[in-house]
Amino acid sequence: MILAKFYLDYMYNEPFLLYLLSSKFAKNISKEFEFYNVRFVKDEKAKDLSVYLEYPKFNPYWFVDFSKYIEKELLNSDLYKIQWEELIKRLKIQIMKDLAEYKYNCDNFSLYKEDCLKLMFKYNLREYQAYDLLRLFRKMYHTNEYMAGLILSEPRTGKSRIAISYALAEFPNNSMYLIICPKMAFQGWVNELETMSDYIGEKFNINVIETTSSINNAIYTERYVFNIISYDLFKRLTKTQIKNLIQYKVYDKLVLIADELHRLRNFKTQQSEALFKFKDFLLNEYDKNKFAILGLTGTPAVKDSYDIFGILSFINFTHIGFKPYYKDFNQFKEYFYNCEDTSFGKIAKSLKRQDELNYIIGINAVQTKQRDLNLFKDYIKKYHKIELEMLSEQKKAYDNIDEYMEYENIDCKNNLVKYLRLQQICNDPSVLLPAFGPTAPKLKFIIKFIQINDMKSLVISKSVETLNHLAKLLDKENITYGYINGSKKYNERQNEIDKFKTNEGKVMLLQLDTCKESLTLPEAECTIFIDRSFTQGFNEQAEARMTPVNGLPTTKYVFDLVMKNTIEERIYNLLVQRKKNIKDVNELFKN
């Protein structure tokens, strides 16, 4: 038997209280609704068990799922029907009150054609950018503690222009604009800011912070100060240095623009924790109407769909009720996904609450996809798998490592090292075997391809050693090329990019981990992968480096070099499947 009573407690923000006489029903609800912070209370002398279910304020969508569960699991007897219907009725009343407040705070203006036109002319925006900017204004007010929002548009759709326009429009005076991004993105942001500065006729003061000493040497003016800093440097700053960076107490308003925010997929890295601590600093030191946080990424899920947990807890944790801790992360996975318990913890297998997750994301996110724009409707990307035969000595080394985990001076300590060695043998055996004489098939193919085809090409690999060897071979063949890896400084990278954009450069060698994001090379006509990342999202980011920006009809090509009858074939097939999975997941981010 079950009895239900309903209470509203505004002081403790507890929407309703249930008294249950059956522990069976209590356990069922606890298992199903752990995401909503279920708490059980039973006094020593009491016979009744009190159950508190707290729902996230301003996220009434969960009620749909909750009511379905009630109807399916609990309303199977007339004995309980009256009590549960009364509970649901009163819960609806509370949700309607929250919705009224929600609408009052967020729907102060409508999206009209004339508003889009004004923004288009003011900030030199395309029509869809102006529309996204208008929606972003509204969505930025959907958090209680602070203004925050996401721009999840795909590459080359103009995320940076929208972010800068928002910053200038929302905080035009006495404001600091801080841009945190990968080092590769520095020049892109500088170019975008200079373009907008010329268009609107205002002088922007742009400080590129490459070292800690750059903070003290930066120039600060009364208006339009943009500080650009890398994630790697920002995570090393002390609290005092951060205050100097944002000129705390000098500018009373601040806009934080965090580019490539999918880096928060691992919310426990140093750079992620640095961002979370900075957000806490802003919450403590600024009035909530004096700062705003904007997150930008074209790839919200780069490996698994639950990569978005870090982004959501950074942007709108008030809606999902989670902070960046493993306890909350496990609850997030268990609630939204069908999970499997393993020795490594809970592994999310498939999404079970797609609509609700989409709703939570959509509260603060705007997104534009390339396929929805006329700008990219005539852009075609063709994929080719190039299968190559191993050389005899190369195959001998491969087979020995595969079977015995050793060959000559190569000794594999475990399977992880073994896979790395096999990949190196497939790419370029000379990396491990200095006495290896002939040119590896992959490198030979690339050189011949470049000589025969008059195409500007990107050659991408995880391995710096392989790219270094390829660079020497290109020198021997008198082929002009550019080369960017992690050791190149900011100005050196830009020189290589400028050379490729002109007729000087026909080939650009790119280290995948360094160049997979924030690099614009639309002049490239094809991309050749010597090897790919195990994280499919990184591969798609790397492919996007050659995405065109002019809207003209064009076809570009992606080549994968795969050695026959090796582990590379299995990896290739696995990545093809992962690409499909990630594509399905990222469909969640449609508005």
Coordinates of C-alpha atoms in Angstrom, one line a residue:
M1 CA 0.0 0.0 0.0
I2 CA 1.2 3.5 -0.8
L3 CA 0.2 6.9 0.5
A4 CA 1.3 10.1 -1.0
K5 CA 1.4 13.6 0.4
F6 CA 2.6 16.8 -1.3
Y7 CA 4.5 19.7 0.2
L8 CA 6.2 22.8 -1.3
D9 CA 9.1 24.1 0.6
Y10 CA 10.5 27.2 -1.0
M11 CA 13.0 27.8 1.7
Y12 CA 14.9 24.6 0.9
N13 CA 13.9 24.5 -2.8
E14 CA 12.3 21.1 -2.5
P15 CA 9.5 20.8 -5.0
F16 CA 7.7 17.9 -3.3
L17 CA 7.9 15.3 -0.6
L18 CA 6.6 11.7 -0.8
Y19 CA 5.7 9.5 2.1
L20 CA 6.0 5.9 1.0
L21 CA 5.1 2.8 3.0
S22 CA 6.7 0.5 0.5
S23 CA 10.4 0.3 0.2
K24 CA 10.0 -1.5 -3.1
F25 CA 8.5 1.6 -4.7
A26 CA 11.2 3.7 -3.0
K27 CA 14.0 1.6 -4.5
N28 CA 12.4 1.8 -8.0
I29 CA 12.2 5.6 -7.9
S30 CA 15.7 5.8 -6.5
K31 CA 17.1 3.7 -9.3
E32 CA 15.2 5.6 -12.0
F33 CA 15.7 9.1 -10.7
E34 CA 19.1 9.2 -9.1
F35 CA 19.9 12.1 -11.5
Y36 CA 17.3 14.2 -9.6
N37 CA 19.0 13.9 -6.2
V38 CA 16.7 11.4 -4.4
R39 CA 17.2 11.4 -0.7
F40 CA 15.6 9.1 1.9
V41 CA 14.8 10.2 5.4
K42 CA 13.4 7.9 8.2
D43 CA 13.2 9.0 11.8
E44 CA 14.0 6.4 14.4
K45 CA 10.5 6.0 15.7
A46 CA 8.7 6.7 12.4
K47 CA 7.1 4.0 10.3
D48 CA 6.9 6.1 7.2
L49 CA 9.9 6.6 4.8
S50 CA 10.2 10.1 3.5
V51 CA 11.6 10.5 -0.1
Y52 CA 12.8 13.8 -1.4
L53 CA 13.0 14.3 -5.2
E54 CA 14.6 17.6 -6.3
Y55 CA 14.3 18.5 -10.0
P56 CA 16.7 21.0 -11.6
K57 CA 15.0 24.4 -11.6
F58 CA 14.4 25.9 -15.1
N59 CA 14.7 22.4 -16.6
P60 CA 11.1 21.3 -16.6
Y61 CA 11.6 19.0 -19.5
W62 CA 12.5 16.1 -17.2
F63 CA 8.8 16.1 -16.0
V64 CA 7.8 14.5 -19.3
D65 CA 10.1 11.6 -18.6
F66 CA 9.0 11.4 -15.0
S67 CA 5.3 11.4 -15.8
K68 CA 5.8 8.6 -18.4
Y69 CA 7.5 6.5 -15.7
I70 CA 4.7 7.1 -13.2
E71 CA 2.1 6.1 -15.8
K72 CA 4.0 3.0 -16.9
E73 CA 5.4 1.6 -13.6
L74 CA 3.2 2.9 -10.8
L75 CA -0.3 3.7 -12.1
N76 CA -1.2 0.1 -12.7
S77 CA -3.6 0.0 -9.8
D78 CA -6.6 2.2 -9.0
L79 CA -5.4 2.0 -5.4
Y80 CA -2.6 4.5 -6.0
K81 CA -4.1 6.5 -8.9
I82 CA -5.7 9.3 -6.9
Q83 CA -2.6 9.9 -4.8
W84 CA -0.3 10.0 -7.8
E85 CA -2.6 12.2 -9.9
E86 CA -2.8 14.7 -7.1
L87 CA 1.0 14.7 -6.8
I88 CA 1.5 15.2 -10.6
K89 CA -1.2 18.0 -10.6
R90 CA 0.6 19.9 -7.9
L91 CA 4.0 19.3 -9.5
K92 CA 2.7 20.8 -12.7
I93 CA 1.6 23.9 -10.9
Q94 CA 5.1 24.4 -9.5
I95 CA 6.7 23.8 -12.9
M96 CA 4.3 26.3 -14.5
K97 CA 5.5 28.9 -12.0
D98 CA 9.1 28.2 -12.9
L99 CA 8.3 28.4 -16.6
A100 CA 6.6 31.8 -16.1
E101 CA 9.8 33.1 -14.4
Y102 CA 11.9 31.5 -17.1
K103 CA 9.9 33.2 -19.9
Y104 CA 10.0 36.6 -18.0
N105 CA 13.8 36.5 -17.7
C106 CA 14.6 35.2 -21.2
D107 CA 11.9 36.3 -23.7
N108 CA 12.3 40.1 -23.5
F109 CA 12.6 40.4 -27.2
S110 CA 11.5 38.6 -30.4
L111 CA 13.6 37.7 -33.4
Y112 CA 12.5 40.0 -36.2
K113 CA 13.9 40.3 -39.7
E114 CA 14.8 44.0 -39.1
D115 CA 16.8 43.1 -36.1
C116 CA 18.9 40.6 -38.2
L117 CA 19.4 43.3 -40.8
K118 CA 20.6 45.8 -38.2
L119 CA 23.2 43.3 -36.8
M120 CA 24.3 42.3 -40.3
F121 CA 25.2 45.8 -41.2
K122 CA 26.7 46.8 -37.9
Y123 CA 29.1 43.8 -37.5
N124 CA 29.4 42.7 -41.2
L125 CA 27.6 39.4 -40.5
R126 CA 26.0 36.9 -42.8
E127 CA 22.2 36.5 -42.4
Y128 CA 22.5 33.2 -40.4
Q129 CA 25.2 34.7 -38.2
A130 CA 22.9 37.7 -37.3
Y131 CA 20.1 35.3 -36.5
D132 CA 22.4 33.1 -34.3
L133 CA 23.6 36.3 -32.6
L134 CA 20.0 37.3 -31.7
R135 CA 19.2 33.9 -30.3
L136 CA 22.5 33.9 -28.4
F137 CA 21.5 37.2 -26.6
R138 CA 18.4 35.5 -25.3
K139 CA 20.1 32.2 -24.4
M140 CA 22.9 33.9 -22.5
Y141 CA 20.3 34.7 -19.7
H142 CA 19.3 31.1 -19.2
T143 CA 21.6 30.5 -16.2
N144 CA 20.9 31.9 -12.8
E145 CA 24.4 32.7 -11.5
Y146 CA 25.9 34.2 -14.6
M147 CA 25.5 34.8 -18.4
A148 CA 26.8 31.9 -20.4
G149 CA 26.3 30.4 -23.8
L150 CA 27.7 28.0 -26.4
I151 CA 28.3 28.4 -30.1
L152 CA 28.4 24.9 -31.5
S153 CA 28.5 25.7 -35.2
E154 CA 30.6 23.6 -37.6
P155 CA 34.0 24.8 -38.9
R156 CA 34.1 27.8 -41.3
T157 CA 30.6 29.1 -40.3
G158 CA 31.9 32.1 -38.5
K159 CA 31.8 31.3 -34.7
S160 CA 34.5 33.8 -33.9
R161 CA 32.7 36.7 -35.6
I162 CA 29.5 35.9 -33.7
A163 CA 31.4 35.8 -30.4
I164 CA 33.2 39.1 -30.9
S165 CA 29.9 40.7 -32.0
Y166 CA 28.2 39.6 -28.8
A167 CA 31.1 40.9 -26.6
L168 CA 31.0 44.3 -28.3
A169 CA 27.2 44.6 -28.2
E170 CA 26.7 43.3 -24.6
F171 CA 29.7 45.0 -22.9
P172 CA 30.7 48.0 -25.1
N173 CA 32.3 50.1 -22.4
N174 CA 35.0 49.7 -19.7
S175 CA 35.3 46.0 -20.5
M176 CA 38.1 43.4 -20.9
Y177 CA 37.7 40.7 -23.5
L178 CA 39.7 37.6 -22.8
I179 CA 40.2 35.0 -25.5
I180 CA 41.6 31.6 -24.4
C181 CA 42.4 29.4 -27.4
P182 CA 45.0 27.0 -28.8
K183 CA 48.3 28.6 -29.9
M184 CA 47.5 27.7 -33.5
A185 CA 44.4 29.9 -33.3
F186 CA 46.3 33.2 -32.4
Q187 CA 46.6 34.5 -35.9
G188 CA 43.1 33.6 -36.8
W189 CA 41.7 35.6 -33.9
V190 CA 44.0 38.5 -34.6
N191 CA 42.9 38.6 -38.3
E192 CA 39.3 38.4 -37.3
L193 CA 39.6 41.2 -34.8
E194 CA 41.5 43.4 -37.3
T195 CA 38.9 42.9 -39.9
M196 CA 36.1 43.8 -37.5
S197 CA 38.0 46.8 -36.2
D198 CA 38.4 48.2 -39.8
Y199 CA 34.7 47.5 -40.6
I200 CA 33.1 49.2 -37.5
G201 CA 35.7 52.0 -37.5
E202 CA 36.9 51.5 -33.9
K203 CA 40.5 50.9 -32.8
F204 CA 41.0 47.5 -31.1
N205 CA 43.9 47.0 -28.8
I206 CA 45.0 43.4 -29.3
N207 CA 47.5 41.8 -27.0
V208 CA 48.9 38.3 -27.9
I209 CA 50.1 36.9 -24.6
E210 CA 52.8 34.3 -25.4
T211 CA 54.7 34.4 -22.1
T212 CA 54.1 35.6 -18.6
S213 CA 56.3 38.6 -19.3
S214 CA 53.8 39.6 -22.1
I215 CA 51.2 40.2 -19.4
N216 CA 53.2 43.1 -18.0
N217 CA 54.2 44.4 -21.4
A218 CA 50.6 44.4 -22.7
I219 CA 49.0 47.7 -23.7
Y220 CA 45.7 48.7 -22.1
T221 CA 43.3 51.4 -23.2
E222 CA 39.9 52.6 -22.2
R223 CA 37.9 50.7 -24.8
Y224 CA 38.2 47.5 -26.8
V225 CA 41.0 45.6 -25.1
F226 CA 41.4 42.0 -26.3
N227 CA 43.9 39.7 -24.6
I228 CA 44.6 36.4 -26.4
I229 CA 46.3 33.6 -24.4
S230 CA 46.8 29.9 -25.0
Y231 CA 45.4 27.2 -22.8
D232 CA 48.9 25.9 -22.1
L233 CA 50.0 29.2 -20.7
F234 CA 46.8 30.1 -18.9
K235 CA 46.8 26.8 -16.9
R236 CA 50.3 27.8 -15.4
L237 CA 49.2 31.3 -14.3
T238 CA 49.0 32.2 -10.6
K239 CA 45.9 34.0 -9.2
T240 CA 47.9 37.2 -9.1
Q241 CA 49.0 36.8 -12.8
I242 CA 45.4 36.2 -13.8
K243 CA 44.3 39.4 -12.0
N244 CA 47.0 41.3 -14.0
L245 CA 45.9 39.6 -17.2
I246 CA 42.3 40.7 -16.9
Q247 CA 43.3 44.0 -15.2
Y248 CA 41.1 43.2 -12.2
K249 CA 39.6 46.4 -10.6
V250 CA 40.5 48.4 -13.7
Y251 CA 37.8 47.0 -16.0
D252 CA 34.5 46.4 -14.2
K253 CA 33.2 44.0 -16.9
L254 CA 34.7 41.0 -18.5
V255 CA 33.8 38.6 -21.4
L256 CA 35.5 35.3 -21.5
I257 CA 35.6 33.6 -24.9
A258 CA 36.9 30.0 -24.6
D259 CA 37.7 28.6 -28.1
E260 CA 37.8 24.9 -28.9
L261 CA 35.9 24.2 -25.7
H262 CA 35.7 20.5 -26.4
R263 CA 39.1 20.3 -24.6
L264 CA 37.0 20.1 -21.5
R265 CA 36.0 16.5 -22.4
N266 CA 38.5 15.5 -19.8
F267 CA 37.4 17.8 -17.0
K268 CA 40.3 16.8 -14.7
T269 CA 43.2 17.9 -16.8
Q270 CA 45.2 21.0 -15.7
Q271 CA 43.8 23.2 -18.4
S272 CA 40.2 22.1 -17.6
E273 CA 40.7 22.7 -13.9
A274 CA 42.2 26.1 -14.6
L275 CA 39.1 27.1 -16.5
F276 CA 36.8 25.9 -13.7
K277 CA 38.8 27.7 -11.1
F278 CA 38.7 30.9 -13.2
K279 CA 34.9 30.6 -13.5
D280 CA 34.6 30.3 -9.7
F281 CA 36.8 33.4 -9.4
L282 CA 34.5 35.3 -11.7
L283 CA 31.4 34.1 -9.7
N284 CA 33.0 35.3 -6.4
E285 CA 34.5 38.6 -7.6
Y286 CA 32.0 40.0 -10.2
D287 CA 28.4 40.9 -10.1
K288 CA 26.5 38.4 -12.2
N289 CA 25.6 41.0 -14.8
K290 CA 29.2 42.2 -15.2
F291 CA 30.6 39.2 -16.9
A292 CA 29.8 36.6 -19.5
I293 CA 31.2 33.3 -20.6
L294 CA 31.1 32.1 -24.2
G295 CA 32.2 28.6 -25.3
L296 CA 33.1 27.9 -28.9
T297 CA 33.5 24.5 -30.6
G298 CA 32.6 22.8 -33.8
T299 CA 33.1 19.4 -32.4
P300 CA 31.3 19.1 -29.0
A301 CA 31.7 15.3 -28.9
V302 CA 35.1 14.2 -30.2
K303 CA 35.2 10.6 -29.0
D304 CA 32.1 9.7 -27.1
S305 CA 28.9 11.5 -26.6
Y306 CA 29.5 12.0 -22.9
D307 CA 32.5 14.2 -23.8
I308 CA 30.0 17.0 -23.4
F309 CA 29.8 16.6 -19.6
G310 CA 32.7 19.0 -19.1
I311 CA 31.2 21.6 -21.4
L312 CA 27.8 21.5 -19.8
S313 CA 29.2 21.7 -16.2
F314 CA 31.3 24.7 -17.3
I315 CA 28.5 26.6 -19.1
N316 CA 25.2 25.7 -17.4
F317 CA 25.7 23.5 -14.4
T318 CA 22.7 25.1 -12.8
H319 CA 20.5 23.3 -15.2
I320 CA 21.9 19.8 -14.9
G321 CA 22.9 20.1 -11.3
F322 CA 26.4 18.7 -11.8
K323 CA 29.8 20.0 -11.1
P324 CA 33.1 18.7 -12.5
Y325 CA 33.5 15.7 -10.2
Y326 CA 33.6 12.0 -11.0
K327 CA 30.7 11.3 -8.7
D328 CA 28.5 13.7 -10.8
F329 CA 30.0 12.4 -14.0
N330 CA 29.0 8.8 -13.2
Q331 CA 25.5 10.0 -12.4
F332 CA 25.4 11.9 -15.7
K333 CA 26.3 8.7 -17.6
E334 CA 24.0 6.4 -15.7
Y335 CA 21.0 8.7 -16.1
F336 CA 21.4 9.6 -19.8
Y337 CA 23.0 6.3 -21.1
N338 CA 22.6 2.6 -20.9
C339 CA 25.7 1.7 -18.9
E340 CA 27.8 -1.4 -18.4
D341 CA 29.8 -2.0 -15.2
T342 CA 33.4 -2.9 -15.9
S343 CA 36.6 -3.0 -14.0
F344 CA 37.2 0.6 -15.3
G345 CA 33.9 1.8 -13.9
K346 CA 30.7 2.5 -15.8
I347 CA 31.0 2.5 -19.6
A348 CA 28.2 4.3 -21.5
K349 CA 27.0 2.1 -24.4
S350 CA 24.1 3.9 -25.9
L351 CA 22.0 7.0 -25.3
K352 CA 18.6 6.4 -23.7
R353 CA 17.4 10.0 -23.0
Q354 CA 18.2 11.8 -26.2
D355 CA 15.3 14.3 -26.2
E356 CA 16.1 15.5 -22.7
L357 CA 19.8 15.8 -23.3
N358 CA 19.1 17.8 -26.5
Y359 CA 16.8 20.1 -24.5
I360 CA 19.5 20.8 -21.8
I361 CA 22.1 21.5 -24.5
G362 CA 19.7 23.7 -26.5
I363 CA 19.0 25.9 -23.5
N364 CA 22.3 27.7 -23.9
A365 CA 23.5 26.7 -27.4
V366 CA 23.2 28.0 -30.9
Q367 CA 24.4 26.0 -33.8
T368 CA 24.6 26.1 -37.6
K369 CA 25.6 23.1 -39.7
Q370 CA 27.3 23.4 -43.0
R371 CA 24.7 21.3 -44.8
D372 CA 22.0 23.9 -43.9
L373 CA 23.9 26.7 -45.7
N374 CA 24.0 27.6 -49.3
L375 CA 27.6 28.5 -48.7
F376 CA 28.6 24.8 -48.5
K377 CA 25.9 23.1 -50.6
D378 CA 28.3 22.7 -53.5
Y379 CA 31.2 21.5 -51.3
I380 CA 31.9 17.8 -52.0
K381 CA 34.5 15.8 -50.0
K382 CA 35.5 12.4 -51.5
Y383 CA 37.3 9.7 -49.5
H384 CA 39.8 7.2 -50.9
K385 CA 41.4 4.3 -49.1
I386 CA 44.9 3.7 -50.6
E387 CA 46.0 0.1 -49.9
L388 CA 49.8 -0.5 -50.1
E389 CA 51.9 -3.6 -50.0
M390 CA 54.7 -4.0 -47.4
L391 CA 58.3 -4.4 -48.4
S392 CA 59.9 -7.7 -47.5
E393 CA 62.2 -6.3 -44.7
Q394 CA 59.3 -4.2 -43.5
K395 CA 57.0 -7.2 -43.3
K396 CA 59.6 -9.3 -41.5
A397 CA 59.9 -6.6 -38.8
Y398 CA 56.2 -6.3 -38.5
D399 CA 55.5 -10.0 -38.2
N400 CA 58.2 -10.5 -35.5
I401 CA 56.9 -7.6 -33.4
D402 CA 53.3 -8.9 -33.9
E403 CA 54.1 -12.5 -32.9
Y404 CA 57.1 -12.2 -30.5
M405 CA 56.8 -8.5 -29.4
E406 CA 60.5 -8.0 -30.3
Y407 CA 62.8 -7.6 -33.3
E408 CA 66.5 -6.7 -33.3
N409 CA 66.8 -3.8 -30.8
I410 CA 63.0 -3.3 -30.6
D411 CA 61.5 -4.7 -27.4
C412 CA 57.7 -4.3 -26.6
K413 CA 57.0 -4.2 -22.9
N414 CA 53.2 -4.5 -23.3
N415 CA 50.4 -4.5 -25.9
L416 CA 50.1 -0.8 -25.9
V417 CA 53.8 -0.4 -26.9
K418 CA 53.4 -3.2 -29.4
Y419 CA 50.6 -1.4 -31.2
L420 CA 52.7 1.8 -31.3
R421 CA 55.6 -0.1 -32.8
L422 CA 53.4 -1.8 -35.4
Q423 CA 52.1 1.6 -36.4
Q424 CA 55.6 3.0 -36.7
I425 CA 56.7 0.0 -38.9
C426 CA 53.7 0.6 -41.2
N427 CA 54.5 4.3 -41.5
D428 CA 58.2 4.4 -41.7
P429 CA 60.4 1.5 -40.5
S430 CA 63.5 3.7 -40.5
V431 CA 62.2 5.4 -37.4
L432 CA 62.9 2.2 -35.5
L433 CA 65.5 0.6 -37.8
P434 CA 68.2 3.0 -38.7
A435 CA 69.7 0.5 -41.1
F436 CA 66.5 0.2 -43.1
G437 CA 67.5 1.2 -46.6
P438 CA 64.5 1.7 -49.0
T439 CA 61.9 4.4 -48.8
A440 CA 58.8 3.3 -47.0
P441 CA 55.8 2.7 -49.3
K442 CA 53.7 5.5 -47.7
L443 CA 56.4 8.1 -48.1
K444 CA 57.2 6.9 -51.6
F445 CA 53.5 7.2 -52.5
I446 CA 53.3 10.7 -51.2
I447 CA 56.3 11.9 -53.1
K448 CA 55.1 10.3 -56.4
F449 CA 51.6 11.8 -55.8
I450 CA 53.0 15.3 -55.3
Q451 CA 55.1 15.0 -58.4
I452 CA 52.3 13.7 -60.7
N453 CA 49.4 15.8 -59.3
D454 CA 49.4 19.6 -59.4
M455 CA 47.3 19.8 -56.2
K456 CA 48.0 21.8 -53.1
S457 CA 48.2 19.0 -50.4
L458 CA 48.1 18.6 -46.7
V459 CA 50.1 15.6 -45.4
I460 CA 49.1 14.7 -41.8
S461 CA 50.6 12.3 -39.3
K462 CA 50.8 11.8 -35.6
S463 CA 54.5 11.0 -35.9
V464 CA 57.0 13.8 -35.9
E465 CA 59.8 11.4 -36.8
T466 CA 57.9 10.3 -39.9
L467 CA 57.3 13.8 -41.0
N468 CA 60.9 14.8 -40.4
H469 CA 62.0 11.9 -42.7
L470 CA 59.5 12.9 -45.3
A471 CA 60.8 16.5 -45.2
K472 CA 64.3 15.3 -46.0
L473 CA 63.0 13.3 -48.9
L474 CA 61.1 16.3 -50.2
D475 CA 64.3 18.4 -50.0
K476 CA 66.1 15.8 -52.1
E477 CA 63.4 16.0 -54.8
N478 CA 63.5 19.8 -54.7
I479 CA 59.8 20.0 -53.7
T480 CA 58.9 23.2 -51.8
Y481 CA 56.9 22.5 -48.6
G482 CA 55.8 24.0 -45.3
Y483 CA 56.0 22.2 -42.0
I484 CA 54.2 22.8 -38.7
N485 CA 54.7 20.8 -35.5
G486 CA 54.6 21.5 -31.8
S487 CA 58.1 22.9 -31.6
K488 CA 57.4 25.7 -34.0
K489 CA 56.9 29.1 -32.5
Y490 CA 53.9 31.4 -33.3
N491 CA 55.7 33.6 -35.8
E492 CA 57.4 30.6 -37.5
R493 CA 54.0 28.8 -37.9
Q494 CA 52.5 31.9 -39.5
N495 CA 55.4 32.2 -41.9
E496 CA 54.8 28.6 -43.0
I497 CA 51.0 29.3 -43.4
D498 CA 51.7 32.4 -45.5
K499 CA 54.1 30.5 -47.7
F500 CA 51.5 27.8 -48.4
K501 CA 48.7 30.3 -49.1
T502 CA 50.8 31.8 -52.0
N503 CA 52.3 29.9 -54.9
E504 CA 55.5 29.3 -53.0
G505 CA 54.1 26.2 -51.2
K506 CA 52.6 23.1 -52.8
V507 CA 52.7 20.9 -49.7
M508 CA 52.1 21.4 -46.0
L509 CA 53.3 18.8 -43.5
L510 CA 51.2 18.9 -40.3
Q511 CA 51.6 17.1 -37.0
L512 CA 48.0 15.9 -36.2
D513 CA 47.9 16.7 -32.5
T514 CA 49.2 20.3 -33.1
C515 CA 47.3 21.2 -36.2
K516 CA 44.0 19.4 -35.9
E517 CA 42.2 22.6 -34.8
S518 CA 42.2 26.4 -35.3
L519 CA 44.1 26.3 -38.6
T520 CA 42.6 27.6 -41.8
L521 CA 44.0 26.4 -45.1
P522 CA 41.2 26.5 -47.6
E523 CA 43.7 26.7 -50.4
A524 CA 44.4 22.9 -49.9
E525 CA 42.8 20.6 -52.5
C526 CA 43.4 17.3 -50.7
T527 CA 44.5 15.8 -47.4
I528 CA 46.7 12.7 -47.1
F529 CA 46.7 10.9 -43.8
I530 CA 49.8 8.9 -43.2
D531 CA 48.1 7.7 -40.0
R532 CA 45.1 8.8 -38.0
S533 CA 44.3 9.5 -34.4
F534 CA 42.4 6.8 -32.5
T535 CA 39.9 9.6 -31.6
Q536 CA 37.8 10.0 -34.6
G537 CA 36.7 13.5 -33.7
F538 CA 40.3 14.7 -34.0
N539 CA 40.5 13.2 -37.5
E540 CA 37.4 15.1 -38.6
Q541 CA 38.8 18.3 -37.1
A542 CA 42.0 17.7 -39.1
E543 CA 40.0 17.2 -42.3
A544 CA 38.2 20.5 -41.7
R545 CA 41.5 22.5 -42.2
M546 CA 40.8 22.5 -46.0
T547 CA 37.1 23.4 -45.7
P548 CA 36.5 26.3 -48.2
V549 CA 35.2 29.7 -47.1
N550 CA 34.1 31.3 -50.4
G551 CA 31.0 29.3 -51.2
L552 CA 32.2 28.4 -54.7
P553 CA 31.5 24.9 -56.0
T554 CA 34.5 22.7 -55.2
T555 CA 35.5 19.0 -54.7
K556 CA 38.3 18.1 -52.3
Y557 CA 39.8 14.7 -51.5
V558 CA 40.8 12.8 -48.4
F559 CA 43.3 9.9 -48.9
D560 CA 44.1 7.3 -46.2
L561 CA 47.3 5.3 -46.6
V562 CA 46.7 1.8 -45.2
M563 CA 49.1 -1.1 -45.3
K564 CA 47.5 -4.4 -46.4
N565 CA 47.0 -7.2 -44.0
T566 CA 48.1 -5.2 -40.9
I567 CA 46.5 -3.7 -37.8
E568 CA 45.9 -0.5 -39.8
E569 CA 43.1 -2.2 -41.7
R570 CA 41.3 -3.0 -38.4
I571 CA 41.9 0.6 -37.1
Y572 CA 40.6 2.0 -40.4
N573 CA 37.4 0.0 -40.2
L574 CA 36.9 0.9 -36.5
L575 CA 37.3 4.6 -37.2
V576 CA 34.8 4.4 -40.0
Q577 CA 32.3 3.0 -37.5
R578 CA 33.3 5.7 -34.9
K579 CA 32.7 8.4 -37.5
K580 CA 29.1 7.1 -37.9
N581 CA 28.6 7.0 -34.1
I582 CA 30.0 10.5 -33.6
K583 CA 27.9 11.8 -36.5
D584 CA 24.7 10.3 -34.9
V585 CA 25.7 11.8 -31.5
N586 CA 26.4 15.3 -32.8
E587 CA 22.9 15.3 -34.4
L588 CA 21.8 16.0 -30.8
F589 CA 23.1 19.5 -31.1
K590 CA 20.7 20.5 -33.8
N591 CA 18.4 23.3 -32.5

